[in-house]
Coordinates of C-alpha atoms (C1' of nucleotides) in Angstrom, one line a residue:
Chain Q
M53 CA 128.4 19.2 158.0
S54 CA 124.8 19.7 158.0
D55 CA 122.7 18.3 155.3
S56 CA 121.9 21.0 153.2
Q57 CA 118.1 21.2 152.7
S58 CA 116.8 21.2 156.0
A59 CA 119.4 23.7 157.3
P60 CA 118.5 26.9 159.0
T61 CA 120.4 29.6 158.0
G62 CA 122.2 31.0 161.3
D63 CA 122.0 30.5 164.5
I64 CA 117.9 30.0 165.2
P65 CA 116.8 30.1 169.4
A66 CA 115.8 27.1 170.0
D67 CA 113.0 27.6 171.7
F68 CA 109.8 25.1 171.4
I69 CA 107.8 25.8 168.3
R70 CA 111.3 26.5 166.6
S71 CA 112.4 23.1 167.2
I72 CA 108.9 21.2 165.6
I73 CA 109.5 23.5 162.2
T74 CA 113.3 22.2 162.5
E75 CA 112.0 18.6 163.3
D76 CA 109.2 19.2 161.1
R77 CA 111.9 20.0 157.8
A78 CA 114.0 17.4 158.6
A79 CA 111.0 14.6 158.0
G80 CA 110.2 15.8 155.0
A81 CA 106.8 17.6 156.1
Y82 CA 105.1 19.6 154.1
D83 CA 107.9 19.2 151.3
G84 CA 110.6 21.3 153.5
R85 CA 108.4 24.0 153.3
V86 CA 108.1 27.1 155.9
V87 CA 105.4 29.6 155.6
T88 CA 103.9 31.6 158.9
R89 CA 101.8 34.7 159.2
F90 CA 101.0 37.0 160.4
P91 CA 97.2 37.7 160.7
P92 CA 96.4 40.8 162.3
E93 CA 92.8 42.4 162.2
P94 CA 92.4 46.0 161.4
N95 CA 90.4 47.5 164.1
G96 CA 93.2 49.3 166.2
Y97 CA 97.4 50.5 166.5
L98 CA 100.4 47.8 167.0
H99 CA 101.6 47.5 170.4
I100 CA 104.9 46.1 171.6
G101 CA 102.6 42.8 172.1
H102 CA 101.9 42.4 168.4
A103 CA 106.0 42.9 168.3
K104 CA 106.3 39.4 169.8
S105 CA 104.4 37.0 167.4
I106 CA 106.1 39.6 164.3
C107 CA 109.0 39.0 165.3
L108 CA 108.4 35.4 166.3
N109 CA 106.5 34.5 162.7
F110 CA 108.9 36.7 160.4
G111 CA 112.0 35.9 162.3
V112 CA 111.4 32.4 161.1
G113 CA 110.4 33.4 158.0
E114 CA 113.4 34.8 157.7
Q115 CA 116.0 32.2 159.6
Y116 CA 114.8 29.0 157.5
T117 CA 115.9 28.6 153.4
G118 CA 113.3 29.3 151.3
A119 CA 110.8 29.8 154.6
R120 CA 108.4 33.2 153.8
C121 CA 105.9 34.4 156.6
H122 CA 102.9 36.3 155.1
M123 CA 101.0 39.5 156.2
R124 CA 97.6 38.9 156.1
F125 CA 94.8 41.3 157.3
D126 CA 92.6 39.0 159.0
D127 CA 89.3 41.4 158.2
T128 CA 85.8 39.1 158.5
N129 CA 84.3 42.3 160.4
P130 CA 83.7 45.1 158.6
T131 CA 81.9 47.1 161.5
R132 CA 85.0 47.6 163.4
E133 CA 87.5 47.8 161.0
D134 CA 89.4 50.7 159.3
I135 CA 92.0 51.7 156.8
E136 CA 93.5 53.8 158.4
Y137 CA 94.6 50.5 160.3
V138 CA 96.3 48.5 157.7
E139 CA 98.3 51.8 156.9
S140 CA 99.3 52.3 160.4
I141 CA 100.4 48.4 161.2
L142 CA 101.7 48.4 157.6
A143 CA 103.7 51.0 158.7
D144 CA 104.4 49.1 162.0
V145 CA 106.1 46.1 160.5
K146 CA 107.5 47.7 158.0
W147 CA 110.1 49.8 160.8
L148 CA 110.1 46.9 162.8
G149 CA 112.5 45.8 160.0
F150 CA 110.4 43.2 158.3
D151 CA 109.6 42.6 154.7
W152 CA 106.4 40.7 153.2
D153 CA 107.8 40.9 149.9
E154 CA 104.6 39.7 147.5
H155 CA 103.0 38.1 149.5
L156 CA 100.4 40.8 150.9
Y157 CA 96.9 39.7 152.2
Y158 CA 93.6 40.4 153.0
A159 CA 90.9 37.0 154.2
S160 CA 88.2 39.5 152.5
D161 CA 89.9 38.4 149.1
Y162 CA 88.9 34.9 149.7
F163 CA 85.4 35.9 150.5
E164 CA 83.9 33.9 147.2
Q165 CA 86.7 31.5 147.8
L166 CA 85.4 30.6 152.1
Y167 CA 81.4 31.5 150.6
E168 CA 81.8 28.7 148.0
Y169 CA 83.8 25.7 150.8
A170 CA 80.7 26.7 152.9
E171 CA 78.3 25.1 150.0
Q172 CA 80.2 22.3 150.0
L173 CA 80.0 22.2 154.1
I174 CA 76.5 22.9 152.9
R175 CA 76.6 19.7 150.7
D176 CA 78.2 17.5 152.9
G177 CA 75.8 17.7 155.5
N178 CA 78.2 19.5 157.8
A179 CA 77.2 22.8 157.7
Y180 CA 72.9 24.3 158.2
V181 CA 70.9 26.9 158.0
D182 CA 69.6 27.9 161.2
S183 CA 66.7 30.4 162.1
L184 CA 67.5 30.9 166.0
T185 CA 68.0 34.3 167.9
A186 CA 71.8 35.3 169.3
D187 CA 69.9 35.1 172.8
E188 CA 68.3 31.5 171.4
I189 CA 72.2 29.9 170.6
R190 CA 73.2 31.0 173.8
D191 CA 70.8 29.3 175.4
Y192 CA 70.4 26.1 173.4
R193 CA 74.5 26.1 173.8
G194 CA 74.0 25.1 177.2
T195 CA 77.2 25.7 179.8
L196 CA 80.6 25.0 180.7
T197 CA 79.3 21.8 182.6
E198 CA 76.2 21.3 180.9
P199 CA 76.0 19.7 177.4
G200 CA 74.1 22.0 174.5
R201 CA 71.0 21.2 172.9
E202 CA 71.0 20.6 168.9
S203 CA 68.8 23.8 167.3
P204 CA 65.7 22.5 165.4
D205 CA 66.5 23.6 162.2
R206 CA 70.3 21.6 162.9
N207 CA 68.6 18.4 160.0
R208 CA 67.3 20.7 157.7
P209 CA 67.8 19.2 154.6
S210 CA 70.7 20.5 153.0
E211 CA 68.8 21.7 149.5
E212 CA 67.0 24.0 152.1
S213 CA 70.2 25.1 153.9
L214 CA 72.0 25.9 150.5
D215 CA 69.0 27.5 149.5
L216 CA 69.1 29.6 151.9
F217 CA 72.2 30.3 152.8
R218 CA 72.4 32.1 148.8
R219 CA 69.5 33.7 149.8
M220 CA 71.7 35.3 152.6
R221 CA 74.2 36.2 150.4
A222 CA 71.7 37.3 148.0
G223 CA 70.6 40.0 150.5
E224 CA 66.9 39.1 151.0
F225 CA 67.0 38.8 155.4
E226 CA 67.6 41.1 158.2
D227 CA 70.9 40.7 160.4
G228 CA 70.5 38.2 162.6
E229 CA 67.7 36.0 160.9
Y230 CA 70.0 33.4 160.3
V231 CA 73.3 32.1 160.4
L232 CA 75.7 28.6 158.7
R233 CA 76.9 26.8 162.2
A234 CA 78.8 24.3 161.5
K235 CA 76.9 20.6 162.5
I236 CA 79.9 18.9 165.3
D237 CA 78.6 18.2 168.7
M238 CA 76.3 20.4 170.6
A239 CA 78.0 18.0 173.5
S240 CA 81.2 18.3 173.2
P241 CA 82.9 19.0 176.4
N242 CA 85.0 22.4 174.2
V243 CA 82.0 24.9 174.2
N244 CA 84.0 25.3 170.4
M245 CA 82.3 22.8 169.2
R246 CA 78.7 22.8 170.1
D247 CA 77.8 23.4 166.7
P248 CA 80.4 27.0 165.7
V249 CA 78.3 29.7 163.4
L250 CA 80.5 29.9 160.7
Y251 CA 79.1 32.8 158.9
R252 CA 76.6 35.9 160.0
I253 CA 74.4 38.5 157.9
R254 CA 76.1 41.6 158.7
H255 CA 74.4 44.8 156.3
A256 CA 77.4 46.4 156.2
E257 CA 80.0 48.3 154.5
H258 CA 83.9 46.5 154.2
H259 CA 86.9 48.4 153.6
R260 CA 88.1 46.7 150.8
T261 CA 84.7 45.0 149.8
G262 CA 82.4 47.8 149.4
D263 CA 79.3 46.7 150.1
D264 CA 79.7 43.1 148.0
W265 CA 78.8 41.1 151.3
C266 CA 76.5 41.1 153.6
I267 CA 76.9 38.1 155.1
Y268 CA 80.9 37.8 157.0
P269 CA 82.9 34.4 157.8
M270 CA 83.4 34.3 161.4
Y271 CA 87.5 34.2 162.7
D272 CA 87.5 30.6 162.7
Y273 CA 86.2 29.5 160.0
A274 CA 87.7 32.6 157.7
H275 CA 91.1 31.9 159.5
S276 CA 92.0 27.8 158.4
L277 CA 90.5 28.4 155.3
S278 CA 93.1 31.6 154.8
D279 CA 95.8 29.3 156.0
S280 CA 95.1 26.6 153.9
I281 CA 94.5 28.4 151.3
E282 CA 98.1 30.3 151.4
G283 CA 99.7 27.0 152.2
I284 CA 100.6 28.5 155.7
T285 CA 102.8 25.5 157.4
H286 CA 102.7 26.5 161.0
S287 CA 99.8 29.0 162.5
L288 CA 101.5 30.6 164.8
C289 CA 98.8 32.1 167.5
T290 CA 98.6 32.5 171.3
L291 CA 97.1 30.8 174.2
E292 CA 93.5 31.8 174.1
F293 CA 93.5 29.7 170.8
E294 CA 93.9 26.6 172.2
D295 CA 90.2 25.3 172.7
H296 CA 90.4 26.8 169.3
R297 CA 92.3 24.3 167.5
P298 CA 90.1 21.4 166.7
L299 CA 87.7 23.7 165.3
Y300 CA 90.6 25.5 163.0
D301 CA 91.5 21.6 162.0
W302 CA 88.1 20.4 161.6
C303 CA 87.1 23.2 159.3
Q304 CA 90.6 21.8 156.8
E305 CA 89.3 18.0 157.3
A306 CA 85.3 18.4 156.5
L307 CA 86.5 20.3 153.6
G308 CA 89.5 18.1 152.7
I309 CA 91.8 20.5 151.8
Y310 CA 95.7 22.1 152.9
R311 CA 96.2 20.7 156.9
S312 CA 97.5 23.7 158.0
R313 CA 99.4 22.8 161.5
Q314 CA 98.2 25.4 164.5
I315 CA 100.9 26.2 167.7
E316 CA 99.7 28.0 170.5
F317 CA 102.8 30.6 172.7
A318 CA 102.2 32.4 175.1
R319 CA 101.3 36.4 174.8
L320 CA 104.0 38.7 176.0
N321 CA 102.9 41.5 178.6
L322 CA 105.5 43.7 180.3
T323 CA 105.4 45.0 183.9
H324 CA 104.1 49.2 184.4
T325 CA 102.2 48.8 181.7
V326 CA 98.5 47.5 179.9
M327 CA 98.2 45.9 177.2
S328 CA 94.5 44.9 176.4
K329 CA 93.0 46.9 173.4
R330 CA 90.0 47.8 175.3
M331 CA 92.1 49.6 178.5
L332 CA 94.6 51.5 175.7
R333 CA 91.6 53.3 173.7
R334 CA 89.9 54.4 176.7
L335 CA 93.3 55.6 177.7
V336 CA 93.1 57.9 174.6
E337 CA 89.6 58.6 174.5
D338 CA 89.1 59.6 177.7
E339 CA 92.5 61.8 176.9
Y340 CA 94.5 60.5 180.1
V341 CA 97.2 60.6 177.1
M342 CA 97.3 62.7 173.9
G343 CA 96.9 60.1 171.5
W344 CA 97.6 56.2 170.8
D345 CA 101.8 57.0 169.7
D346 CA 101.5 59.6 172.7
P347 CA 104.6 58.4 174.2
R348 CA 103.8 56.6 177.2
M349 CA 101.7 54.3 175.4
P350 CA 102.7 51.2 174.4
T351 CA 102.0 50.9 170.8
L352 CA 104.9 51.0 168.1
S353 CA 104.0 54.5 167.8
A354 CA 104.4 55.5 170.4
L355 CA 107.7 53.6 171.1
R356 CA 108.7 55.1 168.3
R357 CA 108.0 58.8 168.8
R358 CA 109.9 58.2 172.2
G359 CA 112.7 57.6 170.9
Y360 CA 113.4 53.6 171.2
T361 CA 115.1 51.7 168.2
P362 CA 113.3 48.4 165.9
E363 CA 116.3 46.6 167.1
S364 CA 116.0 47.0 170.8
I365 CA 112.7 45.4 170.2
R366 CA 114.1 42.9 168.2
D367 CA 116.5 42.3 170.7
M368 CA 113.6 42.0 174.0
C369 CA 112.1 39.8 171.5
E370 CA 115.3 37.6 171.2
R371 CA 115.8 37.9 175.0
V372 CA 112.0 36.9 176.5
G373 CA 112.5 33.6 173.7
V374 CA 109.0 31.6 173.4
A375 CA 107.3 29.4 175.6
R376 CA 104.0 28.7 176.4
R377 CA 104.4 29.9 180.1
N378 CA 101.9 32.6 181.1
T379 CA 104.5 35.7 181.5
V380 CA 105.1 39.2 182.7
T381 CA 108.4 40.1 181.0
E382 CA 109.8 43.4 183.7
L383 CA 110.2 46.8 181.4
A384 CA 113.3 46.4 183.2
L385 CA 114.6 44.6 180.0
L386 CA 113.3 46.1 177.0
E387 CA 115.1 49.4 178.3
H388 CA 118.3 47.6 178.6
C389 CA 117.7 46.8 175.3
L390 CA 117.5 49.9 174.4
R391 CA 120.5 51.7 175.8
E392 CA 122.3 48.5 174.6
D393 CA 122.0 50.2 171.9
L394 CA 121.4 54.1 171.8
N395 CA 125.2 53.8 174.0
Q396 CA 126.7 52.7 170.8
R397 CA 124.7 54.1 168.0
A398 CA 123.7 58.0 170.0
P399 CA 125.9 61.0 169.5
R400 CA 126.5 62.1 173.1
R401 CA 125.9 66.0 173.6
M402 CA 124.9 68.3 176.5
A403 CA 121.9 69.2 177.8
V404 CA 121.3 71.3 181.5
L405 CA 117.7 69.7 183.0
N406 CA 117.4 72.2 185.8
P407 CA 119.7 75.3 185.2
L408 CA 122.5 76.9 187.9
K409 CA 124.0 79.6 186.9
V410 CA 127.9 79.5 187.8
V411 CA 130.2 82.3 187.6
I412 CA 133.5 81.6 187.1
T413 CA 135.1 84.7 189.2
N414 CA 139.0 84.2 187.2
Y415 CA 137.6 84.3 183.8
P416 CA 137.7 87.0 181.4
E417 CA 134.6 89.0 181.3
G418 CA 133.0 88.8 177.4
E419 CA 135.2 86.5 176.4
S420 CA 134.6 83.1 175.3
E421 CA 136.2 79.4 173.6
E422 CA 135.8 76.6 172.1
F423 CA 137.1 72.9 173.6
R424 CA 136.2 69.3 172.2
A425 CA 134.1 67.2 172.7
V426 CA 133.9 63.6 172.0
N427 CA 131.2 62.6 169.8
N428 CA 130.8 59.0 171.5
P429 CA 133.3 57.3 173.6
E430 CA 132.3 53.9 171.7
D431 CA 132.7 55.3 168.2
D432 CA 136.0 56.7 166.9
S433 CA 134.0 57.8 163.6
M434 CA 131.7 59.9 164.9
G435 CA 134.4 62.0 165.7
T436 CA 134.4 65.0 167.1
R437 CA 132.6 68.7 167.8
S438 CA 133.6 72.1 169.7
V439 CA 131.2 73.5 172.3
P440 CA 131.6 77.2 173.2
F441 CA 132.6 78.1 176.6
S442 CA 132.8 81.1 178.9
R443 CA 132.6 83.7 182.5
E444 CA 128.7 82.4 182.9
I445 CA 127.6 78.4 182.8
Y446 CA 124.5 76.5 183.7
I447 CA 125.0 73.8 185.5
E448 CA 122.5 70.9 186.9
R449 CA 121.0 71.6 190.3
D450 CA 121.5 68.4 191.3
D451 CA 125.0 68.3 190.8
F452 CA 125.9 71.0 193.3
M453 CA 125.0 70.6 197.1
E454 CA 125.9 73.0 200.0
D455 CA 126.3 70.7 202.2
P456 CA 126.5 67.1 200.6
P457 CA 126.5 63.4 202.2
R458 CA 128.7 61.6 202.4
R459 CA 130.0 60.1 198.8
F460 CA 128.9 62.9 197.4
Y461 CA 131.4 63.7 194.8
R462 CA 130.1 66.0 192.9
L463 CA 130.6 70.6 193.3
A464 CA 130.5 71.7 196.9
P465 CA 131.3 74.4 198.5
G466 CA 135.4 74.2 198.6
R467 CA 135.1 72.1 196.7
E468 CA 136.9 70.9 193.0
V469 CA 135.3 69.4 190.2
R470 CA 135.9 69.0 186.5
L471 CA 133.5 70.1 183.7
R472 CA 133.3 68.4 181.0
Y473 CA 135.7 68.7 177.6
A474 CA 136.9 71.3 179.5
C475 CA 138.9 72.4 182.9
L476 CA 138.8 72.4 186.4
I477 CA 136.6 74.6 188.5
T478 CA 136.7 75.2 192.4
C479 CA 133.6 76.6 194.5
T480 CA 134.6 79.4 196.4
D481 CA 131.2 80.9 197.3
V482 CA 127.5 81.0 197.5
V483 CA 124.9 83.6 196.2
K484 CA 121.5 82.9 198.4
D485 CA 118.0 84.7 198.0
V486 CA 116.4 85.9 201.1
D487 CA 115.0 82.8 201.6
G488 CA 118.3 81.1 201.6
N489 CA 117.9 79.2 198.3
V490 CA 121.1 79.0 196.0
V491 CA 120.3 81.0 193.3
E492 CA 124.4 81.1 191.7
V493 CA 127.9 79.5 192.2
H494 CA 131.1 81.1 192.2
C495 CA 133.6 79.6 191.4
T496 CA 137.8 79.5 190.0
Y497 CA 139.1 78.2 187.3
D498 CA 142.6 76.1 186.9
P499 CA 143.3 77.8 183.6
E500 CA 146.5 74.9 183.5
S501 CA 143.5 72.3 183.6
R502 CA 142.2 73.8 179.7
G503 CA 141.2 70.4 178.4
G504 CA 140.4 68.9 181.1
N505 CA 143.6 67.8 183.2
A506 CA 145.4 69.2 185.9
P507 CA 149.7 69.7 184.6
D508 CA 150.2 68.3 188.7
G509 CA 148.1 65.1 187.6
R510 CA 146.2 66.0 191.0
R511 CA 142.6 64.4 190.1
V512 CA 139.6 64.7 191.0
Q513 CA 136.5 62.8 192.2
G514 CA 133.6 64.3 189.7
T515 CA 132.9 65.4 186.6
I516 CA 129.7 67.2 185.5
H517 CA 128.2 68.5 182.4
W518 CA 127.3 72.2 181.6
V519 CA 126.7 75.0 179.4
S520 CA 127.7 78.1 178.3
A521 CA 125.2 80.5 179.3
A522 CA 125.9 83.0 176.1
H523 CA 126.0 80.4 174.0
A524 CA 123.1 78.1 175.6
K525 CA 119.8 77.6 173.3
K526 CA 116.3 77.0 175.1
F527 CA 114.5 73.9 174.3
E528 CA 110.9 72.8 175.7
I529 CA 111.9 68.7 176.8
R530 CA 109.3 65.7 177.9
L531 CA 109.7 63.7 180.7
Y532 CA 108.7 60.6 180.5
D533 CA 108.1 57.8 183.5
N534 CA 106.4 54.8 183.3
L535 CA 102.1 55.7 183.5
F536 CA 101.9 53.4 185.8
T537 CA 104.3 53.4 189.4
D538 CA 102.2 49.7 189.6
P539 CA 104.7 46.9 188.0
D540 CA 100.9 44.8 187.4
P541 CA 98.3 47.8 187.0
A542 CA 95.5 45.5 185.7
G543 CA 95.7 43.0 188.3
A544 CA 96.2 45.6 190.9
A545 CA 93.4 47.3 189.7
S546 CA 90.9 44.0 189.3
E547 CA 92.4 42.9 192.5
S548 CA 91.1 46.7 194.7
G549 CA 87.6 46.5 192.4
D550 CA 89.7 50.4 191.4
D551 CA 89.3 51.2 188.2
F552 CA 93.3 51.1 186.6
V553 CA 92.8 54.8 184.9
D554 CA 93.2 56.1 188.6
L555 CA 96.7 54.0 189.2
I556 CA 97.8 55.9 186.7
N557 CA 101.4 58.0 187.4
A558 CA 100.2 61.7 187.9
D559 CA 103.5 62.5 187.0
S560 CA 103.9 60.8 184.1
L561 CA 105.2 63.7 182.1
E562 CA 106.9 67.3 183.4
V563 CA 107.5 69.7 180.2
V564 CA 110.8 71.0 181.0
T565 CA 112.6 74.1 179.4
A566 CA 116.2 72.9 179.2
M567 CA 119.9 74.7 177.9
V568 CA 121.3 72.8 175.5
E569 CA 124.6 73.3 173.5
P570 CA 123.6 75.4 170.5
G571 CA 124.5 72.8 167.9
L572 CA 121.5 70.8 169.4
A573 CA 119.4 74.1 167.2
A574 CA 119.5 71.4 163.9
A575 CA 118.4 68.4 165.4
E576 CA 115.5 66.8 162.9
P577 CA 112.6 64.9 163.8
G578 CA 113.5 61.1 164.8
D579 CA 116.8 62.4 165.5
R580 CA 117.9 60.3 168.8
F581 CA 120.8 61.7 171.6
Q582 CA 122.4 60.6 174.3
F583 CA 123.2 63.8 176.6
E584 CA 125.5 62.9 178.8
R585 CA 125.2 61.8 182.8
L586 CA 120.3 62.0 181.8
G587 CA 120.1 59.9 179.5
Y588 CA 118.7 59.2 176.1
F589 CA 116.9 61.8 174.0
C590 CA 114.7 61.9 170.8
A591 CA 113.3 64.6 168.6
D592 CA 109.2 64.6 168.6
P593 CA 107.9 65.6 165.6
D594 CA 106.3 68.9 167.2
S595 CA 109.7 70.2 166.7
K596 CA 110.0 73.7 164.8
A597 CA 112.7 74.0 162.6
G598 CA 115.8 75.3 164.7
V599 CA 113.6 75.0 167.2
P600 CA 113.3 70.7 168.3
V601 CA 111.5 69.7 170.8
F602 CA 112.9 66.7 172.6
N603 CA 111.6 63.5 174.1
R604 CA 113.4 61.6 176.9
T605 CA 113.3 58.5 175.7
T606 CA 115.1 56.8 178.9
T607 CA 117.3 58.0 181.6
L608 CA 120.4 56.5 182.2
R609 CA 121.7 53.5 184.9
D610 CA 122.2 56.2 187.6
S611 CA 124.2 54.2 190.2
W612 CA 124.4 58.1 192.4
A613 CA 120.8 57.3 193.2
R614 CA 121.0 54.4 194.7
I615 CA 123.3 55.0 196.5
S616 CA 121.7 57.9 197.8
R617 CA 118.3 56.4 198.2
R618 CA 120.5 53.9 200.8
Q619 CA 121.7 56.3 202.3
E620 CA 118.7 58.2 203.7
Chain P
rU191 C1' 87.0 14.6 187.6
rG192 C1' 82.8 20.4 182.3
rG193 C1' 87.2 21.4 178.7
rG194 C1' 91.8 22.8 177.9
rG195 C1' 96.7 24.5 179.5
rA196 C1' 101.1 25.8 183.0
rU197 C1' 104.0 25.2 187.3
rU198 C1' 113.1 25.7 186.6
rA199 C1' 116.5 32.5 190.5
rG200 C1' 113.1 38.7 191.9
rU201 C1' 111.9 38.4 186.0
rC202 C1' 112.8 36.0 180.8
rU203 C1' 114.8 31.4 178.7
rA204 C1' 117.2 26.8 178.9
rG205 C1' 117.9 22.0 180.0
rU206 C1' 113.7 16.0 178.5
rG207 C1' 117.3 9.9 183.5
rG208 C1' 124.0 11.5 185.3
rU209 C1' 124.0 15.5 189.9
rA210 C1' 120.7 23.1 187.3
rA211 C1' 123.1 27.1 182.0
rG212 C1' 122.2 31.6 180.0
rA213 C1' 120.1 36.7 180.1
rC214 C1' 118.4 40.9 182.8
rG215 C1' 117.8 42.9 187.9
rC216 C1' 120.4 43.2 192.6
rC217 C1' 125.0 43.1 196.0
rU218 C1' 130.4 43.6 195.8
rG219 C1' 134.8 45.8 193.5
rA220 C1' 138.4 47.1 190.0
rC221 C1' 138.2 50.8 186.1
rU222 C1' 136.6 55.8 184.2
rC223 C1' 136.8 63.1 181.8
rU224 C1' 129.3 60.4 181.2
rG225 C1' 128.6 57.9 189.7
rG226 C1' 126.6 56.0 182.2
rA227 C1' 129.6 52.2 179.3
rU228 C1' 133.2 48.2 180.6
rC229 C1' 135.4 44.2 182.8
rA230 C1' 135.8 40.9 188.0
rG231 C1' 132.9 37.8 191.3
rG232 C1' 127.8 37.0 194.0
rU233 C1' 122.6 35.5 193.7
rA234 C1' 117.6 28.9 193.1
rU235 C1' 117.9 22.3 194.0
rC236 C1' 114.1 23.4 189.8
rA237 C1' 105.2 23.9 193.1
rC238 C1' 104.2 20.2 197.3
rA239 C1' 104.0 14.9 198.6
rG240 C1' 104.8 10.4 197.9
rG241 C1' 106.7 6.6 194.5
rU242 C1' 110.6 3.9 190.0
rU243 C1' 115.9 4.4 190.1
rC244 C1' 122.4 3.8 191.5
rG245 C1' 121.3 7.7 190.3
rA246 C1' 115.2 12.2 189.0
rA247 C1' 114.0 19.2 187.2
rU248 C1' 113.4 15.4 183.9
rC249 C1' 109.5 9.0 184.7
rC250 C1' 105.1 7.5 187.5
rU251 C1' 101.0 8.6 191.6
rG252 C1' 98.6 12.2 194.3
rU253 C1' 97.7 17.4 195.6
rA254 C1' 97.7 22.7 195.2
rU255 C1' 98.0 26.7 192.4
rC256 C1' 97.6 30.0 188.4
rC257 C1' 95.9 31.1 183.1
rC258 C1' 92.3 30.0 179.3
rC259 C1' 86.7 28.9 177.0
rA260 C1' 79.5 29.6 177.2
rG261 C1' 80.4 36.6 170.8
rC262 C1' 76.0 36.3 164.9
rC263 C1' 84.2 39.9 168.2
rA264 C1' 89.6 38.5 166.8

RNA sequence: UGGGGAUUAGUCUAGUGGUAAGACGCCUGACUCUGGAUCAGGUAUCACAGGUUCGAAUCCUGUAUCCCCAGCCA
């Protein structure tokens, strides 16, 4: 048996971070506690990349007994933040299925305490108020290969710095007049350690503290201390903060406060999309997409609207794992996770996206009947439904070919196929317009095959979906394709010197009016279905009562498409 | 030699001195009232070059390539 106290709950993935945590527990570090945190700045919408961090931090918080994960907003820059973002972020984390219980925090809640700590740094000679301008500070900082120079204010007596710092807080100075700097090492090979700025003056209204403050702490300082204040044991962040770790440690050490450990991991990148905030904002603001939740965006709100399940996203994050290597995960993995999930739970329906009329010439005019259709072959408990059938139906244009190639086993002149759940039909005639386009197909049906099989046991190769013309509803369906056909749009753009928006897939959105089975009129926004042989679809919030609008979440795997492509 | 990281199949991840594992993708085939799902099989010698060792993806040395850092952003 395992030793009870340090035993993790359930199966824990063996990534390097969890290995560290498990070892720490076994060694009794942090009194056996495990506390992580997810710390976004409320200045934008969460995207699929954030999902990895959320799954990691909240995942760890769930997997070890007694562990927890704090939800914390790193709201230290009032000029770019807004309450709108904190609300959307909270909603997205909840949607993914995570819970912070009562542990919702804001760095801004610690402003007073952070200020006190800053005074302590000054008193201890570990920080000073500097009057250099932003340009001068940059100049004094040196370069990557040359050491920096000390500011003339570096040896300002601490009483004087203390006085100036208090007056900074009191609002006696303009933005930029003074900053508080840590006194570390201007010659450090790590430029982050060359007396980094800890506080700046910003006469701006903060979305939570209003105008209580006109000085705001910088990220490195606020983050390190917030972690310490909350007793975070493992502070998990992305690779680009690696060079900040010495400063993170310095802040806690100089103050002699609780020590947290920062551990960096590689962020998630996905093919066929962009993930940088700058690019996503551009797509929205220049109206290449309809908004942050346009179903083609990689934001969590967009994926939700498109029909992705939170389970599929979490599954993908788990499969991708956690490591320190910069990588790009194939979109195909996310799509696989999605299909696997939806295959189990999405009820089946029939819809024809690109209709071709079929007249069943030996079926009595004006009559109709109903066939029993299985709602989900993967789950009997989902039951069956009845689908109306009549003399005229619609089938998919792609399911008929006048002159079919090898291995095409759908409808063609003289061929017999099965209408799913209904009966066998044989094509007897083709009606064309003056230009020679097929506008209608005539078939006969075998009355003995009602239900789908012929009593003589003969087999057909193809089964196609259909909708009764007399009963069909016409609904709008939005078909989405990747926003970028290039797997690495950001990389391709920077390599060729093009603007990344020039790489946008012109066919990323196609709107069609489809013929669908009548029962679908009752679909509510958010309802997901599999339209048989086509893909997964989700009713959009744009739906009106009785008139849903569907988004295609993703297609089904299509091996015929691959075969026919290869035959060309 | 500015500093810090990384390098295992098309992609992601495991393996931490004993003869490369899993997932996605792709390819074969079986099955099928979704060309879906499912099932079976296939798909790399571990960036490179040396060295240590009976034995190296794992240890040592060197080389190469890629990523991050010079905001009063996070």
